[in-house]
Coordinates of C-alpha atoms in Angstrom, one line a residue:
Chain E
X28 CA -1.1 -126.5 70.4
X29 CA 2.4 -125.7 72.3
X30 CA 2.5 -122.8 70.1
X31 CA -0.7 -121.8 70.5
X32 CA 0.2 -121.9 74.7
X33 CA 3.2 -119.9 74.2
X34 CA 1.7 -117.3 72.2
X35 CA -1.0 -116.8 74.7
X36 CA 2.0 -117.1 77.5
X37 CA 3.7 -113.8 75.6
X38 CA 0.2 -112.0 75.3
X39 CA -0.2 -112.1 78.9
X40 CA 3.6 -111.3 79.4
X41 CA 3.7 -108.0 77.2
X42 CA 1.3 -105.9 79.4
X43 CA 3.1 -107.4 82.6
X44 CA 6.1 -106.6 81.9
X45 CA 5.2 -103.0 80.9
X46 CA 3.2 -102.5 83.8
X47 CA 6.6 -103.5 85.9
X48 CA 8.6 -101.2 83.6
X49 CA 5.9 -98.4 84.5
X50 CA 5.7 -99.5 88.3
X51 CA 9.5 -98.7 88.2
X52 CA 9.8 -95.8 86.6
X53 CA 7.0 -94.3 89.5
X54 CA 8.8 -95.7 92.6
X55 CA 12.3 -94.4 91.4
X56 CA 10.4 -90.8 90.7
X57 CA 9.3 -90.9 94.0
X58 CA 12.5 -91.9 95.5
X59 CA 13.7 -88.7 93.5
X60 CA 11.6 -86.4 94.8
X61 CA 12.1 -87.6 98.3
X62 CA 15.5 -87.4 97.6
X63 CA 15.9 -84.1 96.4
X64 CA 13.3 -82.8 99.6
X65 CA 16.0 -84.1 101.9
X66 CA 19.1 -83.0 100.1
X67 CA 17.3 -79.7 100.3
X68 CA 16.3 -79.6 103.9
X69 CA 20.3 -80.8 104.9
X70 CA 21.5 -78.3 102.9
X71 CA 21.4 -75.9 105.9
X72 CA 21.2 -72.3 105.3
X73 CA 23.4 -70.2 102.8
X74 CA 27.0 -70.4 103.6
X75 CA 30.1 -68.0 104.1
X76 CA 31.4 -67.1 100.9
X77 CA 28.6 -67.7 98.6
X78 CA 26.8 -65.5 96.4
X79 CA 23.3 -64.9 98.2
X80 CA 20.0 -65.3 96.4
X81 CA 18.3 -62.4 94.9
X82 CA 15.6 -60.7 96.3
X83 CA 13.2 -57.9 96.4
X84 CA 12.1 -56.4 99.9
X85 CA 8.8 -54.7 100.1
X86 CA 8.9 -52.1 103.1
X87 CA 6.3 -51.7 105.4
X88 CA 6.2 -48.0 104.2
X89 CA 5.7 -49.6 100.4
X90 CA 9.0 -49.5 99.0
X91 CA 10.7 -51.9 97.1
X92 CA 14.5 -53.2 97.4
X93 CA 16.1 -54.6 95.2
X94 CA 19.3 -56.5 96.7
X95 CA 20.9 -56.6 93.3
X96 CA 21.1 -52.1 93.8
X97 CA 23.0 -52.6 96.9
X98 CA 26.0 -53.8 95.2
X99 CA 29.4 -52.4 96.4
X100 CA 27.9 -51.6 99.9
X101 CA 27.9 -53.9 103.1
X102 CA 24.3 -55.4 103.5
X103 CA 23.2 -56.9 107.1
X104 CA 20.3 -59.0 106.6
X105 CA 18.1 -59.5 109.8
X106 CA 15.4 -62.1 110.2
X107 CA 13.2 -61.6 113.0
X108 CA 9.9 -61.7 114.0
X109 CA 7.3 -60.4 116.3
X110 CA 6.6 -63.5 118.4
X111 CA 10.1 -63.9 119.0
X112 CA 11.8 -63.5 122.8
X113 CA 15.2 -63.8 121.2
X114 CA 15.0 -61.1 118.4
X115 CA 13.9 -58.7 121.4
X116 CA 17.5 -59.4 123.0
X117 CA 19.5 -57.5 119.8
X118 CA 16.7 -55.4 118.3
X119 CA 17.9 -52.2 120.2
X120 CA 21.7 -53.1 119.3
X121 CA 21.1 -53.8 115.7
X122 CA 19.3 -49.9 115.6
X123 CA 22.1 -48.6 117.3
X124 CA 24.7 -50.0 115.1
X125 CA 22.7 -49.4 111.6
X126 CA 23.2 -45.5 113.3
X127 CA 26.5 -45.9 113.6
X128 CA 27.5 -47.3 110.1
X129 CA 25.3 -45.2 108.4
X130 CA 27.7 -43.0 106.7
X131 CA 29.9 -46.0 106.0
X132 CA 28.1 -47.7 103.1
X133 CA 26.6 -50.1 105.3
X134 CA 22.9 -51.0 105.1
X135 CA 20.8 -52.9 107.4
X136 CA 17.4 -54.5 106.4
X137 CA 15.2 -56.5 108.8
X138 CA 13.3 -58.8 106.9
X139 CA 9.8 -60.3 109.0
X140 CA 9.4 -63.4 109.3
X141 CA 5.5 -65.3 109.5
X142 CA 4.2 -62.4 110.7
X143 CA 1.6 -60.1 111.2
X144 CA 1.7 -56.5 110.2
X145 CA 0.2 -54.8 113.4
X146 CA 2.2 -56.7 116.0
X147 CA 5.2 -56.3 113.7
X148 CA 4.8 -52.4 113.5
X149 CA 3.8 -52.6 117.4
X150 CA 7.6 -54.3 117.2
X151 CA 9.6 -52.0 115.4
X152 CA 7.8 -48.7 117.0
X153 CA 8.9 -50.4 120.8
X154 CA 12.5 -50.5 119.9
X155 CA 12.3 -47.3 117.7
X156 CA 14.0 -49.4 114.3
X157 CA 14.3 -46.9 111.4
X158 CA 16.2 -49.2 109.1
X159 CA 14.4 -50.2 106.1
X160 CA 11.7 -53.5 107.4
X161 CA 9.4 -55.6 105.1
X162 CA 7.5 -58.5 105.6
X163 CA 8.9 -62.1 104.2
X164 CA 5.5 -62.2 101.5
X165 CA 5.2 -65.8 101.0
X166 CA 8.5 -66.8 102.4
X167 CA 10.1 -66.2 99.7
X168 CA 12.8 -64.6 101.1
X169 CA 13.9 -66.8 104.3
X170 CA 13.4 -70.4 102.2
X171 CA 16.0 -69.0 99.6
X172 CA 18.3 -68.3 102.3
X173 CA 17.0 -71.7 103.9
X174 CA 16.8 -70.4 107.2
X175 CA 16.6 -72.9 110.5
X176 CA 14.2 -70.2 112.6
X177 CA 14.4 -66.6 113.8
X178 CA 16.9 -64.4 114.5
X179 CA 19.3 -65.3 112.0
X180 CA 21.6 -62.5 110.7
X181 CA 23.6 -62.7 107.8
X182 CA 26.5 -59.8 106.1
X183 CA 26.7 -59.6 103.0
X184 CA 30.4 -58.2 101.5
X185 CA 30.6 -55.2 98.4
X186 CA 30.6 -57.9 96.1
X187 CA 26.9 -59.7 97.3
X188 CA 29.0 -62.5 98.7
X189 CA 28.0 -64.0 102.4
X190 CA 31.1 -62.7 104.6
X191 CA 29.2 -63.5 108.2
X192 CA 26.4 -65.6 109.1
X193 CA 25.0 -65.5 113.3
X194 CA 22.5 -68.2 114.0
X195 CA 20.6 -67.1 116.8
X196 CA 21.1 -62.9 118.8
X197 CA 24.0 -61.2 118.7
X198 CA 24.5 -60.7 122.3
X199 CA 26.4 -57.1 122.8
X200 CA 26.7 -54.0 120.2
X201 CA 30.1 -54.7 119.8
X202 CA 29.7 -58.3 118.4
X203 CA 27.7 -56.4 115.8
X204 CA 30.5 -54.0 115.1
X205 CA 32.9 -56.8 114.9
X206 CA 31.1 -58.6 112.1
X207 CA 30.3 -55.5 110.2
X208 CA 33.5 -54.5 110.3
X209 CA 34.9 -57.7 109.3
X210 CA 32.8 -57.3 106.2
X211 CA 33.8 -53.7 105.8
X212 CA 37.8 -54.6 105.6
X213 CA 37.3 -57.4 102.9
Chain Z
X18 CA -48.1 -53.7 160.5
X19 CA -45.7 -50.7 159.8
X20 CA -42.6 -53.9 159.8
X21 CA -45.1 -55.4 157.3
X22 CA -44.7 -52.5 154.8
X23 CA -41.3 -52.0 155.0
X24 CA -40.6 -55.5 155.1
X25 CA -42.7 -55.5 151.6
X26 CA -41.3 -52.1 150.3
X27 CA -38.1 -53.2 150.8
X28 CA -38.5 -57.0 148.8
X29 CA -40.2 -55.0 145.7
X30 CA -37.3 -52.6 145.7
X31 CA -35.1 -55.6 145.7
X32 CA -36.5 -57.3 142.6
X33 CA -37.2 -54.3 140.9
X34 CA -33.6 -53.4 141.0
X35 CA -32.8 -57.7 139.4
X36 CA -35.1 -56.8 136.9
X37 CA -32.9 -54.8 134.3
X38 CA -30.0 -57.4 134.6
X39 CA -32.5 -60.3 133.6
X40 CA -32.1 -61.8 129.8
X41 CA -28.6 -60.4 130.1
X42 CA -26.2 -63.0 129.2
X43 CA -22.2 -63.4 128.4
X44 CA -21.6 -61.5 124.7
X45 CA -20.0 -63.7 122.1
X46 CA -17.2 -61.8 121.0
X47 CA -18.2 -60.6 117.2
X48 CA -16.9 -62.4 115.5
X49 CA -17.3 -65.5 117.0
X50 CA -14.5 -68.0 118.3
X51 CA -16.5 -70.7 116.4
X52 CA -16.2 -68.3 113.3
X53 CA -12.6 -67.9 113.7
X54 CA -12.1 -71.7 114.4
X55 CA -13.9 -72.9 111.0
X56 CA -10.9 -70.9 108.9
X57 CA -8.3 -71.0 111.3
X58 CA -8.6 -75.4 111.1
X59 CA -8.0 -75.2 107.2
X60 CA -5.0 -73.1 107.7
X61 CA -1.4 -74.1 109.1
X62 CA 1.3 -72.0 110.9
X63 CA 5.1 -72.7 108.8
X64 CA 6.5 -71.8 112.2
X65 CA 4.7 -74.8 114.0
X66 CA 4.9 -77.1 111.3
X67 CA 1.6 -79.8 111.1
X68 CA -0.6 -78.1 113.6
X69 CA -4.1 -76.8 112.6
X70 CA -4.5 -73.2 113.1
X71 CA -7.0 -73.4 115.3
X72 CA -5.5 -76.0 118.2
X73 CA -1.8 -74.6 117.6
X74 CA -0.9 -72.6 121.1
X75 CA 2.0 -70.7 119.8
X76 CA 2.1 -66.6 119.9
X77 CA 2.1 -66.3 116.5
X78 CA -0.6 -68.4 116.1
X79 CA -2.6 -66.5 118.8
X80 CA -1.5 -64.0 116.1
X81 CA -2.9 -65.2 113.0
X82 CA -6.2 -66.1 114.5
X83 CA -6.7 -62.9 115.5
X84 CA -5.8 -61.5 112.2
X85 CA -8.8 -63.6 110.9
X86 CA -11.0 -62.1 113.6
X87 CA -9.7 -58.3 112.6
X88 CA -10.6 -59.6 109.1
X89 CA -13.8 -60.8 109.4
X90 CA -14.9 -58.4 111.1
X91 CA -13.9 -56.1 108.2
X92 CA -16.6 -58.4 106.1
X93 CA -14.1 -60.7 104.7
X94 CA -15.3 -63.9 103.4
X95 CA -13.8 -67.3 104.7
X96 CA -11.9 -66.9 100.6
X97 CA -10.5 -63.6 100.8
X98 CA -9.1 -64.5 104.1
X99 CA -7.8 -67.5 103.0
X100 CA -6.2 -66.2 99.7
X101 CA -4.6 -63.0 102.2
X102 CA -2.7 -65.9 103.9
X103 CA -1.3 -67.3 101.3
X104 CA -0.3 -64.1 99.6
X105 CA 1.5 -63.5 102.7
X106 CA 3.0 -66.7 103.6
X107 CA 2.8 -69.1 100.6
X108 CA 0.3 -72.1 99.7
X109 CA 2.1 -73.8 102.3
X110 CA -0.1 -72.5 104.9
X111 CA -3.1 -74.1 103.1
X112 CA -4.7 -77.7 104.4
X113 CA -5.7 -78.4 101.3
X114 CA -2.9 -77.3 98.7
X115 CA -4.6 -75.7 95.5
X116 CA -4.6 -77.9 92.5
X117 CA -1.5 -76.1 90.3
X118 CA 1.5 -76.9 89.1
X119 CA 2.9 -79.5 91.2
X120 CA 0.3 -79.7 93.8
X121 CA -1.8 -81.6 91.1
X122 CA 0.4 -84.4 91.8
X123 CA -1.4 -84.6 95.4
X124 CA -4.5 -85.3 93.2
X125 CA -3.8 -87.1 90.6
X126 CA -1.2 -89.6 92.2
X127 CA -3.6 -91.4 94.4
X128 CA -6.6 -92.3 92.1
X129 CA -4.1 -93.4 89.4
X130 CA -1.8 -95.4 92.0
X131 CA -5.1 -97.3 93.5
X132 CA -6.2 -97.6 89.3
X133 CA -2.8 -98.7 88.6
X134 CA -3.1 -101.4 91.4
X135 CA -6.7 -102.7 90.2
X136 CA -5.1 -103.0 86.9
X137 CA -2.1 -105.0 88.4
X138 CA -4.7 -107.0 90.1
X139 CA -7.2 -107.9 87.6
X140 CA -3.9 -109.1 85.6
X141 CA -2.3 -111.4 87.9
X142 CA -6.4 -113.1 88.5
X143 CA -6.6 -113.4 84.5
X144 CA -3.5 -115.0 84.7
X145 CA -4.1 -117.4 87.2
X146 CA -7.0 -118.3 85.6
X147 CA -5.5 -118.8 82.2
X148 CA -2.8 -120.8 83.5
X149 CA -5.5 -123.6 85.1
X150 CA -7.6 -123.5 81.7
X151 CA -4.0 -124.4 80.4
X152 CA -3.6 -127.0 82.8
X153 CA -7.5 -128.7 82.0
X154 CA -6.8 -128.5 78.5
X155 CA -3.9 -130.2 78.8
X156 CA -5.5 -133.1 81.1
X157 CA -8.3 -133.2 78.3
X158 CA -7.8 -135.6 75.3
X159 CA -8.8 -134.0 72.4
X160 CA -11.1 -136.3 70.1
X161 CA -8.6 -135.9 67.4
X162 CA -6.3 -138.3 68.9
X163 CA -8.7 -141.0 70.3
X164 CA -9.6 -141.5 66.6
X165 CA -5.7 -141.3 65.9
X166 CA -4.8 -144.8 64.2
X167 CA -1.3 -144.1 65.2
X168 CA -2.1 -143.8 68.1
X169 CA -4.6 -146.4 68.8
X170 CA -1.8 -148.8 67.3
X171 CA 0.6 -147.5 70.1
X172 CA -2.2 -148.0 72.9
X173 CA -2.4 -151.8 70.9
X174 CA 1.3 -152.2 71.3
X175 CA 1.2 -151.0 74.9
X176 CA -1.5 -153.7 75.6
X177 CA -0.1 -156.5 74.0
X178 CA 3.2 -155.6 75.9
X179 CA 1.5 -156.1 79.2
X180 CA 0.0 -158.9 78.3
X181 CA 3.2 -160.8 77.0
X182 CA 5.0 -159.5 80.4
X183 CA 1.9 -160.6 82.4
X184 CA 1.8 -163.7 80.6

């Protein structure tokens, strides 16, 4: 009869203990994927002197960029948008200084963030941008660079390495110059 | 008399000129706010992270609703709208995610956790309750051992013990 108990005991124990091993295996997944989520979003955006993602740009005209063709130029990578006071403070100064790099293998591309197309055209016609602009199409772009919010401007060296990152507007044409520069010399 | 006329000329002239403006009421604009509202609440903004379209105050919000307006207007469905959003901005943007790749998870996870937990539950009952049949059958003699003569000469020993010790 004890044996017949203990048999019964291990019957009910097999399931049990499978169901823990299971329960287990869930709540550590979970704690993964949490885990991961918040390594991610402390990460912080891409840093000076590593290799930036890979993207394409589509235009608002309808052509395509391929950051991978710009190698062995100087790439300034502008995040803006049109809702955004602060972009309006360096929009005129980033034109200006994309005119005066232009013969100097220097290329500046805005890239528009959460936007809409007629306000951001309305944007780019006000302070006359002739650089190459493109809409962010599902984000893509701005979560590979994990970006914190708008303006954000980063320079990318001759060899697609991160040389200069600016949280925030550049305040004067000649901060602009500076970091461009800087990249230029490397 | 002639103060009579003119006082009567003058009232008809006044309502006839009210008449035109009567029935005239404050346009809805086409399309409706209402009509914009009913996407814009299954669709969020990235930039304001976990407000509803249609209560979010931000400019670029403003923005997007009236994107839905321009599009709806155009004859867009409450679909096509939604799937232009999320070609432009990513699934994100969507309320209610739609069921691929990992998003299934968002599905699937809390059925089979509340199934899982049912399971878990009906387990730890049928245990309890095997555990107390354990405990009567162990209270219970079977009739086996009332019939046991080994046993009935122990319960004999155990009698004649007492009575020895009593005695």
């Amino acid at each position: 009869m004890i044996e017949e108990l203990s048999n019964k005991e291990r019957q009910t124990e097999h399931p049990q203990r499978w169901g823990a091993i299971l329960v287990w295996i869930g709540v550590l997944g979970i704690l993964l994927v949490l885990g991961l989520g918040l390594t991610r979003s402390k990460q912080g955006p891409v840093g000076v002197g590593e290799k930036i993602p890979d993207f394409i740009l589509t235009t608002f005209d309808g052509d395509q960029i391929d950051i991978e063709d710009l190698r062995g130029r100087v790439v300034v990578i502008n995040f803006w948008a049109s809702w955004c006071k602060p972009c309006e403070q360096e929009a005129a100064e980033l034109e200006q200084a994309s005119q005066s790099f232009k013969d100097q293998d220097v290329i500046f591309l805005g890239v528009d963030y959460v936007d809409t197309e007629t306000e951001a055209l309305t944007y780019l016609s006000k302070f006359n941008i002739t650089y190459p602009n493109g809409p962010d199409l599902r984000t893509q772009i701005s979560q590979a660079f994990r970006i914190r919010g708008v303006p954000e401007t980063y320079i990318v060296g001759r060899e697609g390495v991160l040389v200069d990152v600016r949280i925030g507007p550049y305040l004067s044409l000649a901060e602009i110059e500076n970091a461009v520069l800087g990249a230029l010399e490397q | 008399m002639r103060n009579r006329l003119s006082l009567g000329v003058g009232l008809l002239t006044l309502l006839l000129s009210l008449l035109p403006f009567y029935g005239i009421e404050a346009q809805e604009p086409t399309p409706s706010d209402d009509e914009v509202n009913t996407i814009a609440k299954q669709l969020y903004c990235p930039v304001c992270e976990n407000i509803p379209l249609d209560v979010c105050p931000t400019q670029a919000c403003e923005q997007w609703r009236g994107t839905i307006r321009e599009k709806l207007a155009l004859g867009w469905n409450e679909d096509q709208i939604k799937q232009y959003f999320v070609a432009q901005y990513g699934d994100r943007v969507l309320a209610t995610p739609t069921a691929k790749g990992f998003n299934w998870l968002v599905y699937v996870l809390p059925p089979a956790a509340f199934i899982f937990g049912a399971v878990i539950l009906f387990s730890v009952f049928r245990s309890w309750r095997g555990l107390s049949e354990q405990e009567e059958m162990l209270l219970e003699v079977p009739d086996e051992m009332i019939n046991d003569p080994y046993v009935a000469r122990l319960e004999e020993e155990l009698r004649r013990r007492e009575h020895s010790e009593g005695g």
